[in-house]
Amino acid sequence: MSTLFVGYPRCSTSRKAEKWMKDHGFAYDFRDISIENPTEKELRAWKKTSGLPLKRFYNTSGQLYRSMGLKDRIPQMTEEEQYALLASNGLLVKRPILVCDKGVLVGFKVQEWEDMLLS
């Protein structure tokens, strides 16, 4: 399995994570989340593999999330509706997402990335 790095070129956190990957010599396939949305199937698989709650996959600091009032809407939504919503626009999804043999990471926390990739 090749390593998939799902990011957004205009996102500073994605750029930091990508720099970290390059600095540590990791090869990966880059996917621009604003052009190629994660599918519902991918999101389900990534959630299962990561062990994270679905709410961790939301880009809660994004303009789109705020403008849609999702903070108040999500608690009333079914899981099915949430997956459909996340798959509808990549900018609703937290980034970066790293998908590799060892697991799935959402967001960039250096310690998490070191623990998974350097151990």
N, CA and C of each residue as an Amber inpcrd file, in Angstrom:
protein
   357
   0.8560000  -1.1920000   0.0000000   0.0000000   0.0000000   0.0000000
   0.8880000   1.2370000   0.0000000   0.6320000   2.1380000  -0.9290000
   1.3910000   3.3840000  -0.9220000   0.7710000   4.3370000   0.0950000
   1.5630000   5.2930000   0.5160000   1.1050000   6.2660000   1.4990000
   0.3480000   7.3810000   0.7900000  -0.8330000   7.6880000   1.2970000
  -1.6570000   8.7530000   0.7420000  -1.6660000   9.9330000   1.7040000
  -1.3110000  11.0940000   1.1910000  -1.3320000  12.3380000   1.9650000
  -2.4410000  13.1980000   1.3700000  -3.5020000  13.4040000   2.1330000
  -4.6320000  14.2040000   1.6730000  -4.5170000  15.5680000   2.3500000
  -4.2980000  16.5960000   1.5520000  -4.1020000  17.9230000   2.1180000
  -4.6930000  19.0060000   1.2410000  -4.3980000  20.2190000   1.6190000
  -4.8920000  21.3970000   0.9020000  -3.7200000  22.3580000   0.7950000
  -3.2690000  22.6550000  -0.4140000  -2.0790000  23.4770000  -0.5940000
  -2.1230000  24.8430000   0.0980000  -3.3160000  25.4040000   0.2950000
  -3.4210000  26.7240000   0.9280000  -3.4920000  26.6510000   2.4550000
  -3.4990000  25.4410000   3.0030000  -3.5990000  25.2340000   4.4510000
  -2.2000000  25.1630000   5.0610000  -1.9220000  26.0230000   6.0300000
  -0.5900000  26.0520000   6.6360000  -0.2790000  24.7450000   7.3710000
  -1.2710000  24.1260000   7.9800000  -1.0390000  22.8680000   8.6860000
  -0.6850000  21.7540000   7.6990000  -1.3630000  21.7260000   6.5630000
  -1.0340000  20.7400000   5.5300000   0.3890000  20.9590000   5.0290000
   0.7610000  22.2000000   4.8340000   2.1190000  22.5060000   4.3630000
   3.1680000  22.0760000   5.3900000   2.8970000  22.3020000   6.6760000
   3.8370000  21.8830000   7.7260000   3.9850000  20.3640000   7.7400000
   2.8690000  19.6690000   7.6400000   2.9070000  18.2010000   7.6500000
   3.6420000  17.6680000   6.4230000   3.4030000  18.2830000   5.2860000
   4.0720000  17.8460000   4.0630000   5.5760000  18.0880000   4.1610000
   5.9600000  19.2070000   4.7310000   7.3810000  19.4920000   4.9440000
   7.9920000  18.4420000   5.8740000   7.2660000  18.0920000   6.9370000
   7.7380000  17.0710000   7.8750000   7.9600000  15.7520000   7.1420000
   7.0170000  15.3800000   6.2930000   7.1390000  14.1360000   5.5270000
   8.3890000  14.1680000   4.6460000   8.5830000  15.2670000   3.9460000
   9.7490000  15.3930000   3.0580000  11.0480000  15.3950000   3.8610000
  11.0610000  16.1220000   4.9780000  12.2680000  16.1950000   5.8190000
  12.6660000  14.8210000   6.3630000  11.6810000  13.9430000   6.5430000
  11.9570000  12.6060000   7.0680000  12.0610000  11.5520000   5.9570000
  12.0430000  11.9980000   4.7190000  12.2800000  11.1090000   3.5860000
  11.1560000  10.1540000   3.2430000   9.9230000  10.5000000   3.6100000
   8.7890000   9.6340000   3.2940000   8.2440000   9.9400000   1.8990000
   8.0200000   8.8840000   1.1400000   7.3820000   9.0230000  -0.1740000
   5.8740000   8.9040000   0.0250000   5.1200000   9.6570000  -0.7490000
   3.6670000   9.6300000  -0.6170000   3.0240000  10.1440000  -1.8910000
   1.7500000   9.8010000  -2.0430000   0.9290000  10.3410000  -3.1250000
   0.1250000  11.4830000  -2.5250000   0.1710000  12.6560000  -3.1570000
  -0.5600000  13.8180000  -2.6490000  -1.9090000  13.9250000  -3.3340000
  -2.9280000  14.2090000  -2.5510000  -4.2720000  14.4310000  -3.0930000
  -4.8040000  15.7360000  -2.5270000  -5.1790000  16.6520000  -3.4150000
  -5.7290000  17.9510000  -3.0260000  -7.1970000  17.7540000  -2.6490000
  -7.4810000  17.9310000  -1.3670000  -8.8160000  17.6740000  -0.8270000
  -9.8740000  18.6230000  -1.4090000  -9.4490000  19.7790000  -1.9250000
 -10.4150000  20.7230000  -2.4960000 -10.8180000  20.3350000  -3.9160000
 -10.0250000  19.4860000  -4.5440000 -10.3130000  19.0490000  -5.9110000
 -10.9360000  17.6560000  -5.9190000 -10.3960000  16.7750000  -5.0820000
 -10.8890000  15.3990000  -5.0260000 -11.3480000  15.0820000  -3.6020000
 -12.6470000  15.2650000  -3.3660000 -13.2370000  15.0130000  -2.0450000
 -13.0420000  13.5620000  -1.6340000 -12.8400000  13.3240000  -0.3510000
 -12.8990000  11.9360000   0.1100000 -14.3230000  11.4200000  -0.0950000
 -14.4400000  10.1750000  -0.4640000 -15.7590000   9.5740000  -0.6500000
 -16.2950000   9.0900000   0.7010000 -17.5800000   8.8010000   0.7330000
 -18.1700000   8.2490000   1.9570000 -17.4700000   6.9440000   2.3250000
 -17.2120000   6.1210000   1.3230000 -16.5540000   4.8340000   1.5700000
 -15.1650000   5.0510000   2.1890000 -14.4040000   5.9870000   1.6420000
 -13.0830000   6.2780000   2.1960000 -13.1920000   6.7980000   3.6270000
 -14.1020000   7.7350000   3.8500000 -14.2690000   8.3110000   5.1870000
 -14.6330000   7.2420000   6.2130000 -15.5000000   6.3280000   5.8270000
 -15.8810000   5.2370000   6.7330000 -14.6680000   4.3620000   7.0690000
 -13.9070000   4.0290000   6.0490000 -12.7240000   3.1810000   6.2560000
 -11.6850000   3.9050000   7.1160000 -11.4680000   5.1900000   6.8360000
 -10.4770000   5.9530000   7.5910000 -10.8930000   6.1050000   9.0490000
 -12.1750000   6.3340000   9.2740000 -12.6710000   6.4590000  10.6500000
 -12.4550000   5.1500000  11.4000000 -12.8170000   4.0500000  10.7610000
 -12.6720000   2.7400000  11.3940000 -11.2020000   2.4610000  11.7250000
 -10.3180000   2.6950000  10.7660000  -8.8910000   2.4230000  10.9680000
  -8.2900000   3.3280000  12.0250000  -8.6890000   4.6020000  12.0130000
  -8.1010000   5.5680000  12.9560000  -8.5990000   5.3730000  14.3790000
  -9.8200000   4.8490000  14.5210000 -10.4150000   4.7150000  15.8410000
 -10.9270000   6.0340000  16.4010000 -10.9200000   7.0610000  15.5820000
 -11.3690000   8.3910000  16.0140000 -12.8760000   8.5350000  15.8620000
 -13.4880000   9.3940000  16.6850000 -14.9110000   9.6750000  16.4770000
 -15.0930000  10.4740000  15.1870000 -16.2470000  10.3600000  14.5850000
 -16.5170000  11.0510000  13.3190000 -16.3330000  12.5580000  13.4430000
 -16.6530000  13.1310000  14.5970000 -16.5300000  14.5850000  14.7570000
 -15.0920000  15.0620000  14.5760000 -14.0980000  14.2040000  14.7510000
 -12.7080000  14.5960000  14.5520000 -12.3540000  14.7830000  13.0810000
 -13.2220000  14.3450000  12.1920000 -12.9740000  14.4870000  10.7610000
 -13.4780000  15.8220000  10.2110000 -14.1300000  16.6170000  11.0380000
 -14.6320000  17.9190000  10.5940000 -13.5600000  19.0000000  10.7430000
 -13.4730000  19.8590000   9.7490000 -12.5930000  21.0210000   9.8000000
 -13.3630000  22.1440000  10.5050000 -13.3700000  22.0760000  11.8300000
 -14.1910000  22.9960000  12.6210000 -13.6910000  24.4350000  12.5760000
 -12.4640000  24.6560000  12.1290000 -11.9920000  26.0390000  12.0310000
 -12.1520000  26.6120000  10.6310000 -12.7530000  25.8540000   9.7390000
 -12.9280000  26.3260000   8.3730000 -14.0900000  27.2920000   8.2160000
 -13.9660000  28.1550000   7.2280000 -15.0130000  29.1410000   6.9430000
 -16.3190000  28.4730000   6.5510000 -16.2310000  27.4230000   5.7560000
 -17.4360000  26.7400000   5.2900000 -18.1900000  26.1130000   6.4620000
 -17.4650000  25.4780000   7.3610000 -18.0720000  24.8720000   8.5570000
 -18.8400000  25.9270000   9.3480000 -18.2030000  27.0710000   9.5530000
 -18.8440000  28.1500000  10.3260000 -20.0250000  28.7560000   9.5740000
 -19.8490000  29.0020000   8.2830000 -20.9240000  29.6530000   7.5150000
 -22.1620000  28.7610000   7.3960000 -21.9700000  27.4550000   7.4500000
 -23.0990000  26.5240000   7.3730000 -23.7330000  26.2680000   8.7410000
 -23.1560000  26.8410000   9.7880000 -23.6950000  26.6580000  11.1300000
 -23.6620000  25.2080000  11.6000000 -22.6060000  24.4930000  11.2230000
 -22.5630000  23.0580000  11.4980000 -22.3740000  22.7230000  12.9720000
 -21.8200000  23.6330000  13.7290000 -21.6480000  23.3780000  15.1620000
 -22.9900000  23.0110000  15.8020000 -24.0310000  23.6980000  15.3830000
 -25.3590000  23.4540000  15.9430000 -26.1350000  22.3710000  15.1920000
 -25.8100000  22.1590000  13.9230000 -26.5620000  21.2060000  13.1030000
 -26.1080000  19.7600000  13.2680000 -24.7970000  19.5510000  13.4320000
 -24.2530000  18.1910000  13.4530000 -24.8460000  17.3170000  14.5600000
 -25.0300000  17.8350000  15.7830000 -25.5810000  16.9620000  16.8280000
 -26.9620000  16.3750000  16.4910000 -27.7300000  17.0340000  15.6220000
 -29.0460000  16.5370000  15.2470000 -29.0080000  15.6360000  13.9990000
 -27.8520000  15.5180000  13.3730000 -27.7330000  14.7410000  12.1410000
 -27.4460000  13.2720000  12.4530000 -27.9270000  12.3980000  11.5720000
 -27.5880000  10.9760000  11.6910000 -26.1560000  10.7850000  11.1840000
 -25.5970000   9.6430000  11.4950000 -24.2530000   9.3390000  11.0070000
 -24.2440000   9.3010000   9.4790000 -25.2860000   8.7450000   8.8850000
 -25.3910000   8.6870000   7.4220000 -25.3550000  10.0970000   6.8280000
 -26.1200000  11.0000000   7.4130000 -26.1530000  12.3870000   6.9280000
 -24.7810000  13.0510000   7.0820000 -24.1050000  12.7470000   8.1690000
 -22.7830000  13.3430000   8.3920000 -21.7640000  12.8590000   7.3620000
 -21.7720000  11.5640000   7.0670000 -20.8560000  11.0550000   6.0470000
 -21.1500000  11.6950000   4.6940000 -22.4250000  11.8140000   4.3450000
 -22.8080000  12.4340000   3.0750000 -22.3480000  13.8880000   3.0330000
 -22.5060000  14.5950000   4.1370000 -22.0790000  15.9910000   4.2120000
 -20.5690000  16.1120000   4.0410000 -19.8140000  15.3160000   4.7810000
 -18.3510000  15.3710000   4.6770000 -17.8750000  15.0480000   3.2600000
 -18.5260000  14.0930000   2.6180000 -18.1270000  13.6990000   1.2680000
 -18.5530000  14.7170000   0.2120000 -19.4190000  15.6440000   0.5780000
 -19.9340000  16.6130000  -0.3970000 -18.9510000  17.7340000  -0.6970000
 -18.0370000  18.0190000   0.2380000 -17.0940000  19.1240000   0.0310000
 -15.8500000  18.8570000   0.8740000 -14.7190000  18.6870000   0.1960000
 -13.4690000  18.3840000   0.8790000 -13.0430000  19.4250000   1.8980000
 -13.4980000  20.6740000   1.7230000 -13.0940000  21.7190000   2.6600000
 -13.7920000  21.5900000   4.0160000 -14.7780000  20.6970000   4.1110000
 -15.4080000  20.4220000   5.4020000 -14.5870000  19.4240000   6.2220000
 -13.6490000  18.7600000   5.5610000 -12.8780000  17.6900000   6.1890000
 -11.5690000  18.2330000   6.7570000 -11.2760000  17.8280000   7.9800000
 -10.0220000  18.2260000   8.6270000  -8.8480000  17.6740000   7.8240000
  -7.8240000  18.4440000   7.7410000  -6.6340000  18.0190000   7.0260000
  -5.3990000  18.4340000   7.8020000  -4.3150000  17.7850000   7.4990000
  -4.1230000  16.7130000   6.5320000  -4.6200000  15.3810000   7.0850000
  -4.7850000  14.4560000   6.1520000  -5.0840000  13.0710000   6.5010000
  -3.9700000  12.2360000   5.8900000  -3.3930000  11.3910000   6.7010000
  -2.3510000  10.4910000   6.2330000  -2.8720000   9.0690000   6.3340000
  -2.8510000   8.3690000   5.2090000  -3.3240000   6.9890000   5.1630000
  -2.1470000   6.1250000   4.7310000  -1.7400000   5.2160000   5.6220000
  -0.5980000   4.3550000   5.3070000  -0.7950000   2.9740000   5.9140000
   0.1860000   2.1020000   5.7180000   0.1090000   0.7260000   6.2300000
  -0.1180000   0.6890000   7.7380000   0.4540000   1.6370000   8.4490000
   0.3980000   1.6220000   9.9090000  -0.8820000   2.2050000  10.4860000
  -1.6710000   2.9120000   9.6630000  -2.9140000   3.4820000  10.1550000
  -3.3060000   4.7590000   9.4510000  -4.1610000   5.5250000  10.1210000
  -4.6780000   6.7800000   9.5850000  -4.4860000   7.8660000  10.6430000
  -3.9400000   8.9890000  10.2120000  -3.7870000  10.1540000  11.0840000
  -4.6160000  11.2950000  10.5200000  -5.3020000  12.0160000  11.4040000
  -6.1230000  13.1560000  10.9920000  -5.6050000  14.3800000  11.7290000
  -5.2550000  15.4180000  10.9710000  -4.6420000  16.5950000  11.5690000
  -3.1520000  16.3510000  11.7160000  -2.4270000  17.3910000  12.0880000
  -0.9750000  17.2360000  12.2170000  -0.5170000  17.5840000  13.6190000
  -0.1890000  16.5500000  14.3530000   0.4440000  16.6930000  15.6590000
   1.7470000  15.9200000  15.5550000   2.8610000  16.6190000  15.6460000
   4.1680000  16.0270000  15.4040000   4.3610000  14.7290000  16.1860000
   4.0070000  14.7360000  17.4630000   4.2230000  13.5390000  18.2850000
   3.4610000  12.3300000  17.7490000   2.2100000  12.5400000  17.3150000
   1.4180000  11.4400000  16.7560000   2.0760000  10.8870000  15.4880000
   2.5450000  11.7930000  14.6430000   3.1580000  11.3900000  13.3870000
   4.4770000  10.6550000  13.6520000   5.2560000  11.1550000  14.6080000
   6.5110000  10.4790000  14.9670000   6.2200000   9.0980000  15.5320000
   5.2460000   9.0140000  16.4450000   4.9090000   7.7330000  17.0650000
   4.5010000   6.6950000  16.0240000   3.7170000   7.1150000  15.0350000
   3.2490000   6.1540000  14.0430000   4.3130000   5.8430000  12.9880000
   4.9790000   6.8660000  12.5070000   5.8370000   6.6650000  11.3500000
   7.3090000   6.3870000  11.6670000   7.7670000   6.8100000  12.8110000
   9.1850000   6.6440000  13.1300000   9.4540000   5.5200000  14.1130000
   8.3990000   4.8950000  14.6060000   8.6270000   3.8200000  15.5990000
   8.6790000   2.4590000  14.9190000
